[in-house]
Short mmCIF file of C-alpha atoms in Angstrom, two decimals:
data_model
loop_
_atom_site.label_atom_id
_atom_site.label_comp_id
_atom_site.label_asym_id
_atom_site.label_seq_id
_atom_site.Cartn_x
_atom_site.Cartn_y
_atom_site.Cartn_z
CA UNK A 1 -127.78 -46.43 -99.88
CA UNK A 2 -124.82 -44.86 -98.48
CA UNK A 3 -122.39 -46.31 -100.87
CA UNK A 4 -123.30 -44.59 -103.96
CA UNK A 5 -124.28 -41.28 -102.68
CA UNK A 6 -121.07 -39.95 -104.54
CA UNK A 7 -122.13 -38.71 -108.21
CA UNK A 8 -119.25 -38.23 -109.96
CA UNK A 9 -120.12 -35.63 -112.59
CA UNK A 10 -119.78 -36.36 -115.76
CA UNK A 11 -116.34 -35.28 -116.36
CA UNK A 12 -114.89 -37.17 -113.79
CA UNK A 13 -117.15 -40.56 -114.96
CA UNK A 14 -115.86 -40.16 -118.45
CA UNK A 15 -112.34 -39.61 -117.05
CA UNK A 16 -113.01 -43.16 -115.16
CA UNK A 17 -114.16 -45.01 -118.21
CA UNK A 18 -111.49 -43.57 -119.91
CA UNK A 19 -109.19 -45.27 -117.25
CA UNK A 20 -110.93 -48.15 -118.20
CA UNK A 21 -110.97 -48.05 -121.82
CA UNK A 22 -107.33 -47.02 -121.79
CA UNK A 23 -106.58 -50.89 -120.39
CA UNK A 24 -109.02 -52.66 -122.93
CA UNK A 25 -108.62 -50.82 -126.26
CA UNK A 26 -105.25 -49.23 -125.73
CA UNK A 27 -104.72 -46.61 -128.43
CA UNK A 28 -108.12 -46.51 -129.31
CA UNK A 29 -108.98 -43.39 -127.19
CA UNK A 30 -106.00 -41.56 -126.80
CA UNK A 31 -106.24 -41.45 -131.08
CA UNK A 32 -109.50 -40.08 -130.56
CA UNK A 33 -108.59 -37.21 -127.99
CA UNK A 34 -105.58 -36.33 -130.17
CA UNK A 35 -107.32 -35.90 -133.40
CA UNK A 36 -109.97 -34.04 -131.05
CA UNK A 37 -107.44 -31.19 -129.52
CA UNK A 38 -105.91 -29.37 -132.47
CA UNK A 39 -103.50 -27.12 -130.64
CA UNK A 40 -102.09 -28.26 -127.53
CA UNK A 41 -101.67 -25.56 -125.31
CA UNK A 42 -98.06 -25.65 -123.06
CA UNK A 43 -99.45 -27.12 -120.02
CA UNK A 44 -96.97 -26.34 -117.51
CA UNK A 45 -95.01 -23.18 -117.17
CA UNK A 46 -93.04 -23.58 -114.53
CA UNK A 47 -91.32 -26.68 -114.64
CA UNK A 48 -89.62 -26.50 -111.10
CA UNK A 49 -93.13 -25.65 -109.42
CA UNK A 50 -95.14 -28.37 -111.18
CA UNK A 51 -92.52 -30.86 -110.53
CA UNK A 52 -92.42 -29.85 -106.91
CA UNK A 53 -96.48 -30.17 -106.81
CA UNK A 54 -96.55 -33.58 -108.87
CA UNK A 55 -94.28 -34.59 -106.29
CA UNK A 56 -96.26 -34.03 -103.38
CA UNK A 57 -99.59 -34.46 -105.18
CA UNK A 58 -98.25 -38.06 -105.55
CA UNK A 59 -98.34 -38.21 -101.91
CA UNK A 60 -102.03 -37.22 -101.44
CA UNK A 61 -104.72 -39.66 -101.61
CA UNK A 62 -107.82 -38.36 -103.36
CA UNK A 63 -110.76 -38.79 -101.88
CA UNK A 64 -113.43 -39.38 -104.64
CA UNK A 65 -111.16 -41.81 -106.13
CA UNK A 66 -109.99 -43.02 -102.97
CA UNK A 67 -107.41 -45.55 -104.07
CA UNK A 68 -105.66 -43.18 -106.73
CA UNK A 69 -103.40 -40.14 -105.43
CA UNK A 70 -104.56 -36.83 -106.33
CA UNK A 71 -101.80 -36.69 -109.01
CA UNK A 72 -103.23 -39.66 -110.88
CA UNK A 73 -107.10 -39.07 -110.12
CA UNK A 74 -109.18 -36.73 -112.85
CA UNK A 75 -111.55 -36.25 -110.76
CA UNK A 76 -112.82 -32.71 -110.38
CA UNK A 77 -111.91 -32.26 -106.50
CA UNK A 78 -108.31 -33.89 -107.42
CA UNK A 79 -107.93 -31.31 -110.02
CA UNK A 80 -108.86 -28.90 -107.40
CA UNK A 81 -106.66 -30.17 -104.64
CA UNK A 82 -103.80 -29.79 -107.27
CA UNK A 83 -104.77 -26.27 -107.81
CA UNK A 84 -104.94 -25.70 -104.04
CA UNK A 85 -101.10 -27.65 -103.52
CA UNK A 86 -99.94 -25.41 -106.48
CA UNK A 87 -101.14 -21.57 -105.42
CA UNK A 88 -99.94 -22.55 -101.58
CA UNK A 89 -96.34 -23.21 -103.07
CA UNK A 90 -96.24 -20.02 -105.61
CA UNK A 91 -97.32 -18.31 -102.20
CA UNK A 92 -94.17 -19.23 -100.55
CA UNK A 93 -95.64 -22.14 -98.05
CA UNK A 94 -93.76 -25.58 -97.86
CA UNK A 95 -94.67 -29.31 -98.09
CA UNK A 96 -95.29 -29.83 -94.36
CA UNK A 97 -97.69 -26.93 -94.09
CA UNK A 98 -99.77 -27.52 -97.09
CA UNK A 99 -99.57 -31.48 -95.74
CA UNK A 100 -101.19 -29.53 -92.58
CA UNK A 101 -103.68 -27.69 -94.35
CA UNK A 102 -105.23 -30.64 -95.96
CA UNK A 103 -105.07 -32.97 -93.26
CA UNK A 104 -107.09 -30.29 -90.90
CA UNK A 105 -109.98 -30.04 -93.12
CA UNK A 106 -109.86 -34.12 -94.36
CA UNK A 107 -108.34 -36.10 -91.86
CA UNK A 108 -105.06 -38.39 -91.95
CA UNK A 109 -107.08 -40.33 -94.45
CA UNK A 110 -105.65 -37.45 -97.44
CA UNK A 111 -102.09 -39.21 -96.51
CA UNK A 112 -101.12 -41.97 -98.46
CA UNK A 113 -98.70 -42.73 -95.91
CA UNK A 114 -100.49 -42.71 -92.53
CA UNK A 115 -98.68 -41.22 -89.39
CA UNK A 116 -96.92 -43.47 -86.95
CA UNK A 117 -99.38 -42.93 -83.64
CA UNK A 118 -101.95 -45.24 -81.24
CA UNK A 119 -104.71 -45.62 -83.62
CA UNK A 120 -102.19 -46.53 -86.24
CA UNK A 121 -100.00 -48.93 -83.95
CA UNK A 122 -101.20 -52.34 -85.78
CA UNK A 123 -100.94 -50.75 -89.15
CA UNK A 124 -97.18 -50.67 -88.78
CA UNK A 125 -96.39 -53.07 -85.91
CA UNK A 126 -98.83 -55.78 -87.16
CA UNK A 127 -96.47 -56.95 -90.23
CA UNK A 128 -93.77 -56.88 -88.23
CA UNK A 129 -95.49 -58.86 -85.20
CA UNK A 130 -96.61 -61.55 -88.19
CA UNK A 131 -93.67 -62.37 -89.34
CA UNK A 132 -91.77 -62.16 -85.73
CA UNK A 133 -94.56 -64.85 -84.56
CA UNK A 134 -93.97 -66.55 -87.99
CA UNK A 135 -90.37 -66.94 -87.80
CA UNK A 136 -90.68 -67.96 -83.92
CA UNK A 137 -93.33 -70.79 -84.55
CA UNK A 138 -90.96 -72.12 -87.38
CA UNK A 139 -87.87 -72.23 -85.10
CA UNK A 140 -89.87 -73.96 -82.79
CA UNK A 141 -91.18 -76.48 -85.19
CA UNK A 142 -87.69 -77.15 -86.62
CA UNK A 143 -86.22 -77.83 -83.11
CA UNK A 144 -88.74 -80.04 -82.58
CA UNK A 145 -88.54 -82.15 -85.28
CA UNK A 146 -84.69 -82.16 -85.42
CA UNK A 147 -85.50 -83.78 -82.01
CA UNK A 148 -87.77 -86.22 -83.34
CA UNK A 149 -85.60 -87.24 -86.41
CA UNK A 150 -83.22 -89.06 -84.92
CA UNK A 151 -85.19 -92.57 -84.53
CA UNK A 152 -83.21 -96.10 -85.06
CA UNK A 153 -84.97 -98.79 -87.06
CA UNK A 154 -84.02 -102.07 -85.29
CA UNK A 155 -82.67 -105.26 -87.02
CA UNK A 156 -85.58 -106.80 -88.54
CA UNK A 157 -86.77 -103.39 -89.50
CA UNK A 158 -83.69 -103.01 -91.46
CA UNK A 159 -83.67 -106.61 -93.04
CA UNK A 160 -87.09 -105.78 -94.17
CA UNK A 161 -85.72 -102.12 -95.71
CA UNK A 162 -83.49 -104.06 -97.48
CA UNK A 163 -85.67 -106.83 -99.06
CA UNK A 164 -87.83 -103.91 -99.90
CA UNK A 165 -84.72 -102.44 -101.51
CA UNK A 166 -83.81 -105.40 -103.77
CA UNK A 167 -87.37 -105.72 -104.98
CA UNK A 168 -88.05 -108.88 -103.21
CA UNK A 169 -91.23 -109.53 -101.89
CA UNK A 170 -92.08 -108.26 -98.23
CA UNK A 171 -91.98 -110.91 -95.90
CA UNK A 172 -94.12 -109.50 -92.90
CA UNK A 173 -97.19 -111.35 -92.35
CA UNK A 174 -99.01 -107.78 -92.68
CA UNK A 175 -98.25 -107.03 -95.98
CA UNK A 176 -99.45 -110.60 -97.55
CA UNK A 177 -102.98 -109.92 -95.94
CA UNK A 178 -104.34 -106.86 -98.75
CA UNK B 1 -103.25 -82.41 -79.37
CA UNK B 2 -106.27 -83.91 -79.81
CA UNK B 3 -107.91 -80.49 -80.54
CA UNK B 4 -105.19 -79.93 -83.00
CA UNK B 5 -107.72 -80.21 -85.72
CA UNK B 6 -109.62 -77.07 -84.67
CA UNK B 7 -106.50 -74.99 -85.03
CA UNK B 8 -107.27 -73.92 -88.62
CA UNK B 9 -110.99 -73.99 -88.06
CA UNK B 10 -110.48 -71.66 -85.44
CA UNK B 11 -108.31 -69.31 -87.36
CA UNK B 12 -110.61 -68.97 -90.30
CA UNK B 13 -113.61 -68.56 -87.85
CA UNK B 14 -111.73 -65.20 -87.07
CA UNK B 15 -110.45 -64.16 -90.25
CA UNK B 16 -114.27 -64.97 -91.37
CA UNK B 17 -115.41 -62.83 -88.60
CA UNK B 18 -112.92 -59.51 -89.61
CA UNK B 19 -114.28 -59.66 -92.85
CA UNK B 20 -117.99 -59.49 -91.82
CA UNK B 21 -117.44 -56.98 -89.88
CA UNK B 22 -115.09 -55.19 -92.94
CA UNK B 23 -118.45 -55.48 -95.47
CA UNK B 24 -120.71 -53.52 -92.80
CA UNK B 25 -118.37 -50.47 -92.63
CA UNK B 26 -118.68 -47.83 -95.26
CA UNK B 27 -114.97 -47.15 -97.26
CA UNK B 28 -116.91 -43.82 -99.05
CA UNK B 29 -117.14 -42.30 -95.04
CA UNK B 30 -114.24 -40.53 -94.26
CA UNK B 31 -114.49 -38.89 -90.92
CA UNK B 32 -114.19 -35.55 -90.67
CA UNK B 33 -111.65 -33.93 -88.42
CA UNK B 34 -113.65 -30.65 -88.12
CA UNK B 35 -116.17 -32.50 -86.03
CA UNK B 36 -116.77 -30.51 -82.86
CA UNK B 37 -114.36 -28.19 -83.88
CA UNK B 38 -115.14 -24.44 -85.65
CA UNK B 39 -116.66 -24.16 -88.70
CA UNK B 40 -114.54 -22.55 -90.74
CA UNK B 41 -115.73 -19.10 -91.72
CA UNK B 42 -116.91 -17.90 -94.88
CA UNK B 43 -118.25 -14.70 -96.96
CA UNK B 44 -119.98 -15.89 -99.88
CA UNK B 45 -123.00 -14.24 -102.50
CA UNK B 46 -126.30 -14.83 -101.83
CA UNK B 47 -128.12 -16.78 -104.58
CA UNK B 48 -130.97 -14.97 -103.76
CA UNK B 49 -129.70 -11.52 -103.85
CA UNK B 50 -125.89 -11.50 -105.57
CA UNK B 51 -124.74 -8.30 -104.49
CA UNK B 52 -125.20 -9.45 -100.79
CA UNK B 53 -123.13 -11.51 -99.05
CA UNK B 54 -123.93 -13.84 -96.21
CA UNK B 55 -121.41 -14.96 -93.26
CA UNK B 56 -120.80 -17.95 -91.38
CA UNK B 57 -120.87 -14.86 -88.45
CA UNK B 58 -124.53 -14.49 -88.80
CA UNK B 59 -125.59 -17.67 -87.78
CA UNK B 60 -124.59 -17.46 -84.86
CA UNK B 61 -126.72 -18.40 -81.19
CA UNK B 62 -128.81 -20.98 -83.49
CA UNK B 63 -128.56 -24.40 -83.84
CA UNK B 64 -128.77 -24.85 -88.20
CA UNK B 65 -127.51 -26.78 -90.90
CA UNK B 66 -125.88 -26.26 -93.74
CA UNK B 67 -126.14 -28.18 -96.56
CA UNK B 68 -124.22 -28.70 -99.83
CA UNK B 69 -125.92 -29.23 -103.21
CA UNK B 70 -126.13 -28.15 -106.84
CA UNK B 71 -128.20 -29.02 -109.53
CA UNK B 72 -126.09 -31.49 -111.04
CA UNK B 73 -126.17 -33.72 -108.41
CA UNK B 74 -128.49 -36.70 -108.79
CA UNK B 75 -128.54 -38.03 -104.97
CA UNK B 76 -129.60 -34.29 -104.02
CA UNK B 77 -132.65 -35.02 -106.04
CA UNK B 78 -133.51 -38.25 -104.31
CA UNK B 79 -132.34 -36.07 -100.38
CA UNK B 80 -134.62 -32.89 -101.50
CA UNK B 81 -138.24 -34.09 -100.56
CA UNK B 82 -136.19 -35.04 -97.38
CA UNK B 83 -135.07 -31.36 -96.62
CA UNK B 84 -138.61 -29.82 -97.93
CA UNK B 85 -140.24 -31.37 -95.40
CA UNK B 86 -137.13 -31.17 -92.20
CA UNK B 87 -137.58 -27.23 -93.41
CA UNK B 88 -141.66 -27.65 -92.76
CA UNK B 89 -140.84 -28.96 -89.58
CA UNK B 90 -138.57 -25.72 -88.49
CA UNK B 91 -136.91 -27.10 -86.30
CA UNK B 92 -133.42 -25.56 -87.34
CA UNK B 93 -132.81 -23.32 -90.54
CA UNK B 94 -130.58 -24.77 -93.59
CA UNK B 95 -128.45 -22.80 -95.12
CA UNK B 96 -127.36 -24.10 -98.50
CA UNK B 97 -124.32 -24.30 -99.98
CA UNK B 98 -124.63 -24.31 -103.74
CA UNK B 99 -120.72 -26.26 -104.60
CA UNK B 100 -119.40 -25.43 -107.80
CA UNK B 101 -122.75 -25.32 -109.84
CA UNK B 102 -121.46 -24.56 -112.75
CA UNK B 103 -118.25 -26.45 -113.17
CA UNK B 104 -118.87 -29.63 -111.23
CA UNK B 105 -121.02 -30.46 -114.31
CA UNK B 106 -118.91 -32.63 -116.94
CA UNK B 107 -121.49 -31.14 -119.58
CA UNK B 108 -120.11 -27.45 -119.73
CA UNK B 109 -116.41 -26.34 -119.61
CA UNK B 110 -115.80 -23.26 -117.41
CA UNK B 111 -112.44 -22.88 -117.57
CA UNK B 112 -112.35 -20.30 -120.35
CA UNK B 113 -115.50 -18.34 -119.20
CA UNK B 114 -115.46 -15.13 -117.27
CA UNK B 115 -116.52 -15.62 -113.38
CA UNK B 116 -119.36 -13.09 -114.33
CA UNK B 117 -120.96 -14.81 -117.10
CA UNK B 118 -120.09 -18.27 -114.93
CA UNK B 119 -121.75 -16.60 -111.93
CA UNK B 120 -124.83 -15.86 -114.11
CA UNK B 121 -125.34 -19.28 -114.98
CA UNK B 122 -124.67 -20.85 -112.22
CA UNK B 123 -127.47 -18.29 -110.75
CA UNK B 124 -130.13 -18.90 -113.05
CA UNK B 125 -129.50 -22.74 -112.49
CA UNK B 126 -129.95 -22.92 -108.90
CA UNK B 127 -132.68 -20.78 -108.68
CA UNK B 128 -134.33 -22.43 -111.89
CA UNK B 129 -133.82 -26.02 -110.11
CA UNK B 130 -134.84 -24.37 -106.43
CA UNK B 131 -137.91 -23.20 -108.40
CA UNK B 132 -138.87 -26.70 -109.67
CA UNK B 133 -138.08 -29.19 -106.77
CA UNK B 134 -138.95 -26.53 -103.73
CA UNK B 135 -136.72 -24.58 -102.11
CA UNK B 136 -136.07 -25.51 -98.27
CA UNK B 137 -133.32 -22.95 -97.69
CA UNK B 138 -133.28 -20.13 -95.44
CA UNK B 139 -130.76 -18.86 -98.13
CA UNK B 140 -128.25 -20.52 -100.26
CA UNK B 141 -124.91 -18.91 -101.15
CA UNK B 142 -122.74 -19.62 -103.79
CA UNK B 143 -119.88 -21.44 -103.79
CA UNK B 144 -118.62 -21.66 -107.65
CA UNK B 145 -115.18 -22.32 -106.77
CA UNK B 146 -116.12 -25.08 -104.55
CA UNK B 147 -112.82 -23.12 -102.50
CA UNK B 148 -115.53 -23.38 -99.29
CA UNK B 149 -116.38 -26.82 -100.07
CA UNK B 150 -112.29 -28.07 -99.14
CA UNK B 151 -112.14 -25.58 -96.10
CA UNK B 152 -115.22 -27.97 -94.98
CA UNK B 153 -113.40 -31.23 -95.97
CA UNK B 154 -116.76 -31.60 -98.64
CA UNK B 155 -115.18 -34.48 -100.98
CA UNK B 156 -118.99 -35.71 -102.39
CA UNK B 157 -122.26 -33.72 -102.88
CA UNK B 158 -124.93 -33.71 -100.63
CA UNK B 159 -122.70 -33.37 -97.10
CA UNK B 160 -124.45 -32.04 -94.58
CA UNK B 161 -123.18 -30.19 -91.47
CA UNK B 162 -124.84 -29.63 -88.60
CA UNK B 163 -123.87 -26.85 -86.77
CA UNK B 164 -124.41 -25.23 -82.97
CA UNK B 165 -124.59 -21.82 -81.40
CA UNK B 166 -121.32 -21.24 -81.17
CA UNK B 167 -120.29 -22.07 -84.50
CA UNK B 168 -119.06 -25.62 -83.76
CA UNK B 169 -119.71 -28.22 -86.48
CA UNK B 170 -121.19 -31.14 -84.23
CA UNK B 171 -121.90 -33.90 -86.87
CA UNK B 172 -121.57 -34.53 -90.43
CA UNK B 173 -123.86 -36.27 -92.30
CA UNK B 174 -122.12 -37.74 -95.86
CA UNK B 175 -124.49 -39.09 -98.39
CA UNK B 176 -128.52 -37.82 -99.25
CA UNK B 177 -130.34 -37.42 -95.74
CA UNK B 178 -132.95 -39.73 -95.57
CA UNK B 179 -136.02 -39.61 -93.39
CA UNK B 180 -134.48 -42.11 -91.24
CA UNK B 181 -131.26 -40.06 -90.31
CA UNK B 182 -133.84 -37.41 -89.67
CA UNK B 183 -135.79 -38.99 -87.13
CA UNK B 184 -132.63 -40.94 -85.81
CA UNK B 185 -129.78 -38.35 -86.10
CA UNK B 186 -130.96 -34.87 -86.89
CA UNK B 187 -133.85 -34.54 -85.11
CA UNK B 188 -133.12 -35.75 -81.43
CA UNK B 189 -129.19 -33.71 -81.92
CA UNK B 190 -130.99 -30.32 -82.89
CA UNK B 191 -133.26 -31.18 -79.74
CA UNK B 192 -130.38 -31.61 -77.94
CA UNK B 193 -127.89 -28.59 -78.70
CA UNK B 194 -130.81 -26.58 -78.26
CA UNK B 195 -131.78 -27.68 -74.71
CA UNK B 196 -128.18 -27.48 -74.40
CA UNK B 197 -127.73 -23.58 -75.15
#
């Protein structure tokens, strides 16, 4: 089966369940890890850097986890992509070139916001198309009826409204039948 | 207006129809933009002799394939008995790329551990699973940073790549290689880049 080739190892399953978990039994495993790690070591050092690479990281889609960004996703190859977005800044590169780098070896499918071209034409335009159609079949369907609405109910019509009105009993002929 | 009815009928007949045709494709395949392009170059170790290194280079003028695993992955266990026998065959050599051996596995933590005592295990690993499942592989190099593994766009493990004379990655194979794909896929394009030249 093609679907489940992917075998997350276990790190990155545990991470998952955790994800889980977290929504279930909130508080229940974050207790856990804390009484588990002793001494927190100061995860970032430089705050400017890491913000810049949570920033874009945010902006990556990772591709085990493929509907979590590679800032939110614990699995292995998102850690690794972090690493990767991290070294290329300290090495002096910018957003659009590591963007670059990752989108030659994975495709536009890293992107969490796909580029505007042909094959992506009806991903943007379609919404728009939707509601322009919507909003056009509506205007037609209100001029239309605003045409139709204006019908006169002759006399006996209106006696009969207003016998109907006053709670009398209808006179038509029709009505007496069921 | 008196086939007004069918309107909606109509509408979910398509809608219906988009959504068949949604469950057939695959989300997992991503498609690789390296296809028919060059495969990006590498120096790596040699599992089978450490101090030597092996290069994308020396492939060249053959049509092979090159195939990721490591020991922790389960579906290489159920695509091995496929590449034991495709290696039988000889029809192209595989070149295997053992990804991150030691720290794609969730059981051991390699973030503290020297790359030479990391290198070690991940050696006697591979070779120890090589030893019990057969080993199909021209060679296999080591990849413990899985570093070559994102210069080939390799987001699950086994990927396959196969690969022509000229370096060129001409297909990509995502998932365990089954005997089908071999006949189907492998088999008749290995034919064909080698009639090719």
């Amino acid at each position: 089966m093609p679907a489940d080739f992917l075998v997350l190892p276990l790190r990155a399953r545990r991470a998952l369940t955790i994800c889980a978990t977290v929504l279930g039994v909130a508080g229940g495993v974050p207790a856990q890890a804390e009484a588990e790690a002793p001494a927190a070591r100061p995860v970032v050092e430089d705050p400017v850097l890491e913000a810049r690479v949570l920033e874009l990281s945010h902006k990556l889609r990772c591709l085990v986890c493929q509907n979590q960004s590679i800032a939110e996703s614990h699995a292995p190859l998102a850690v690794d992509l972090r690493n990767q977005v991290r070294e290329q800044f300290v090495a002096g590169r910018d957003e659009n070139q590591i963007v670059d780098y990752l989108v030659a070896r994975y495709g536009d499918f890293v992107l969490y916001e796909p580029p505007f071209k042909l094959t992506t034409l009806v991903l943007w335009l379609g919404p728009l198309l939707l509601l322009v159609a919507g909003a056009g079949w509506l205007a037609f369907r209100l001029r239309r009826r605003a045409a139709e609405a204006v019908t006169t109910l002759s006399e006996a019509e209106h006696a009969r409204a207003r016998a109907l009105l006053e709670g009398g009993a209808p006179s038509s002929s029709e009505e007496n039948r069921s | 207006m008196k086939a007004k009815f069918l309107v909606p009928l109509i509408l979910f007949l398509v809608l219906a129809g988009f959504l068949a045709f949604g469950l057939t494709l695959n989300p997992r395949e991503v498609p690789s933009p390296l296809l028919d392009k060059p495969a990006p170059a590498f120096r790596l170790a040699r599992l089978d002799q450490p101090a030597q290194s092996f290069a994308l280079e020396e492939m060249r003028g053959q049509v092979w394939l090159l195939n990721v695993w490591a020991s922790w992955c389960v579906a290489c266990r159920q695509e091995h008995p496929v590449l034991v026998d495709l290696a039988k065959r000889n029809i192209a050599p595989i070149v295997g790329l053992n990804y991150k051996e030691v720290r794609g596995d969730g059981e051991i933590d390699a973030r503290d551990m020297p790359l030479d005592t990391e290198t070690g295990m991940a050696i006697e690993r591979a070779r120890g699973w090589l030893a019990a499942h057969g080993d199909p592989y021209t060679l296999s190099v080591l990849d413990i940073d899985g570093r070559v593994g994102i210069d080939f766009g390799v987001y699950g493990v086994p990927e396959t790549f196969l690969i022509d004379q000229r370096g060129n990655i001409r297909y990509k194979h995502i998932g365990p290689i089954t005997p089908e794909s071999v006949e189907k896929i492998f088999a008749p394009r290995i034919e064909e880049l080698k009639r090719a030249g």
